[in-house]
Amino acid sequence: MQFPESWLREFCNPPLSTGQLAETLTMAGLEVEELKPVAPPFSHIVVGQIMQAQQHPNADRLRVCQVDVGQDSLLTIVCGAPNARVGIKVPCALVGAELPPGEDGKPFLIKVGKLRGVESQGMLCSARELKLSEDHGGLLELAPDAPPGQDIREHLKLDDTLFTLKLTPNLAHCLSVYGVAREVAALTGARLNTPCFPSVPVGNQDKLAVKVSAPDLCGRFSGRIVRGVNPQAATPSWMVDRLARCGQRSVTALVDISNYVMFELGRPSHIFDLDKIHGGLDIRWGKSAETLKLLNGSTVTVDEKVGVIADDVQVESLAGIMGGSATAVSDDTQNVYVEAAFWWPKAIAGRSRRYNFSTDAGHRFERGVDPGQTLEHIERITQLIIDICGTADTVCGPLDDLQVNLPTASPVTLRVERAAKVIGMPLTQAQCLDALNRLGLQVTEVEGALTVTPPSYRFDLQIEEDLIEEVVRMVGYQQLPETPPFAPITARIRPEAERSPFAVRRALAALGYQETINFSFVDQRWETELADNPHPIKLLNPIASQMSVMRSSLLGSLLQVLKFNLDRKAPRVNVFEVGRVFLRDAQSQNTDTTVAGFNQPMRVAGLAYGPRAALHWSQPDKAVDFFDIKGDVEALLAPLQAFFAPAEHPAMHPGRCSSVSVAGRAIGFVGELHPQWRQSYELPQAPLLFELELDAVLQRPVPVFKPVSKLQPVERDIAVIVPESVTHAALLAAIHGADTRGRLKGTTLFDIYRPLQANAGIQLGEKSLAARLVLSSDATTLTDEEIDATVQAVLANLQGQLQARLRA
């Protein structure tokens, strides 16, 4: 909400500077989001009146003007504005004046100069040149009664500040200048100038037939007929300026009056062209397929959940949101119907968003507008219509007021002891009573408790905590004591055998991955397809239909990032995420960090797509494959020894997926995306994925000192023939399972051979695996007999477990 400081101070003028006033409002919960001067700094610009305007002798588009600026003689000023004519009063920059800075950021200094041979002793200004608006169609024309020579800042009241408030939904009573002034008076004790609304004379008994068919939509509907108005009357400059400083452009006098009262008193209203209404008005819910052309030019279709104002023929207005063009006032309007109503907030909330627009009226009504002052506000609107648009034939009808379903105020009790406990500081009953009285609330007092009956404009006072908030706002949040916590503060020291998640992030970044951060809310389809989770945790109020459940896997989020980058022609995508997943767990209990029934572990997942490395002359242009990402997982877990075994995962290729285990514990999966999902997500090739439990990845064994052997190791190579089904892991397990008496220090597979056809040594369905054994003793040098015995023990174990035979 935006308004000028000068308007606020007309209602309440505390002895505070602009900055202090803004701080006071902010500390009371009315956050001042921005303070902005009405006009930039400039000087020596005064009101000037054009006394003569003659054609320039040497230029078709210039005129030589004689300008009265309140001095002894007229100034000669050359001007090219199309509206430079005799008699108008405009801003005149004198010699030495500094205009607001231009695009170069430097102020523009006015000097005596010659234009096409004619000396110019100043400059006549447009609104854009003074940075008052973007209008540069001509000179800024001032009011006819503007005194020549008066400083333009004084005449236009430019030494003013625009306040922009960021109000929470419970502060509906502050959506007007008077509402904010009421708060300022309560906070500072300054006098509040309460406006009075004298009744205008009634000249006839004309009334418009009105029926409220939906009491759950409209609780009160008030109106009045005014005949003989002049719709072409000019809006006074003071009203135009105030509306502009509230961010509202001037339309016509009648529309401006309605908008002015809305900003002044917080009362949205509507003025109908009476002669365009067919019969009477019916306030009701819409009917299916009914249409309405609105004032903004769009045509909307209403239904049974949208409130409307209709006449005997058609729908004329969206209730509480916007009027229709069929009954809008125009230059031909002679008779009007002024309407002010109370619309139930729940009946208005969300309706305008259905049609993808919002209005100031809807913004106020869906938060709550005072139902108790409709008649007074109509009197205010009527008086402004008479003052601005009145003629000798203007006649006002009587007020018509239908009260069908007004909200009832329920008393709310504040316990002083409870207030002190919630606020966290000692409070007396007198302090609480003073705070509530300053807010203008009706209070009844008993020992230890205060009971408040909320006024009609306070929709937010419903429970005891609401009154406690009002008390602490009036007392001042800055008065709250600074109380340190009583509990000891102990830093959580990470065990030495555990690294931080940031170290994991740095390790993955060093491997060429880039981190992504994604929503924990995902599409239910991802959970069904990629996590085989038919019953994910659903959100009660999702922010979007495609973000309706909590994720149980990070893979869907990474695939979305991949798709986003591929759509923008990224040739290579290596990304990872460290994030939380959400699983149902009946064993989980409520603690400081857990929620009963749900497990929320952290995981780390990665995705690789495209070339293994960026294009470079020294490296082959090779696409990433399973063994590349498997190597990344091994590097991430090192020095822990990872074990990989064939496995199945709903998101991964059945034959290209492996489980990852550390110390016998399964911690995740690595593999290629399932062909079905690659086709479903329209990916040119299958990405490689991994997902691991973060707590397992964080583990790091503390290094333990071991002396380096002084004895040289011995290497022996063996090649064995085994069935094709034997895996690398099974081979190493059999070798290390042999009884070598601690002499076997390491094993490396260095060759695999498969014959193209059967031969005397190897049959089809078999393969040859060659491994290098590293043998050593910490005590003595190994003898040939010990070496041969160790190798024979390994071969014997291979034969017994894998039916392996030594290759000749």
PDB file of C-alpha atoms in Angstrom, residues 12 24 74 83 113 134 178 390 408 494 531 546 589 592 613 617 623 628 631 644 740 748 765-766 782 799:
ATOM      1  CA  CYS A  12      -2.506  12.453  12.621  1.00  0.00           C
ATOM      2  CA  THR A  24       7.565   3.477  14.562  1.00  0.00           C
ATOM      3  CA  LEU A  74       9.102  39.433 -18.645  1.00  0.00           C
ATOM      4  CA  ASN A  83       0.935  23.307 -26.104  1.00  0.00           C
ATOM      5  CA  GLY A 113      21.744  30.706 -24.603  1.00  0.00           C
ATOM      6  CA  GLU A 134       6.786   9.952 -17.972  1.00  0.00           C
ATOM      7  CA  TYR A 178      -7.131   6.912   7.893  1.00  0.00           C
ATOM      8  CA  GLY A 390     -22.696  18.860  -9.096  1.00  0.00           C
ATOM      9  CA  THR A 408     -21.416 -10.576  15.260  1.00  0.00           C
ATOM     10  CA  ARG A 494      32.132 -33.954  14.365  1.00  0.00           C
ATOM     11  CA  ALA A 531      11.089 -45.261  -6.968  1.00  0.00           C
ATOM     12  CA  GLN A 546       3.160 -31.385 -10.392  1.00  0.00           C
ATOM     13  CA  GLN A 589       9.118 -41.508  17.027  1.00  0.00           C
ATOM     14  CA  ASP A 592      13.804 -32.895  18.374  1.00  0.00           C
ATOM     15  CA  ALA A 613      35.337 -35.293 -20.535  1.00  0.00           C
ATOM     16  CA  TRP A 617      42.922 -32.911 -28.404  1.00  0.00           C
ATOM     17  CA  ALA A 623      30.792 -41.302 -24.005  1.00  0.00           C
ATOM     18  CA  ASP A 628      33.137 -44.404 -15.474  1.00  0.00           C
ATOM     19  CA  GLY A 631      34.886 -45.367 -10.722  1.00  0.00           C
ATOM     20  CA  PHE A 644      29.441 -54.038  -6.282  1.00  0.00           C
ATOM     21  CA  THR A 740      48.053 -67.967   2.666  1.00  0.00           C
ATOM     22  CA  THR A 748      44.990 -57.258  -9.296  1.00  0.00           C
ATOM     23  CA  GLY A 765      31.004 -70.515 -22.140  1.00  0.00           C
ATOM     24  CA  GLU A 766      34.368 -70.213 -20.409  1.00  0.00           C
ATOM     25  CA  LEU A 782      60.060 -65.602   1.444  1.00  0.00           C
ATOM     26  CA  GLN A 799      39.318 -74.875  -7.868  1.00  0.00           C
TER      27      GLN A 799
END
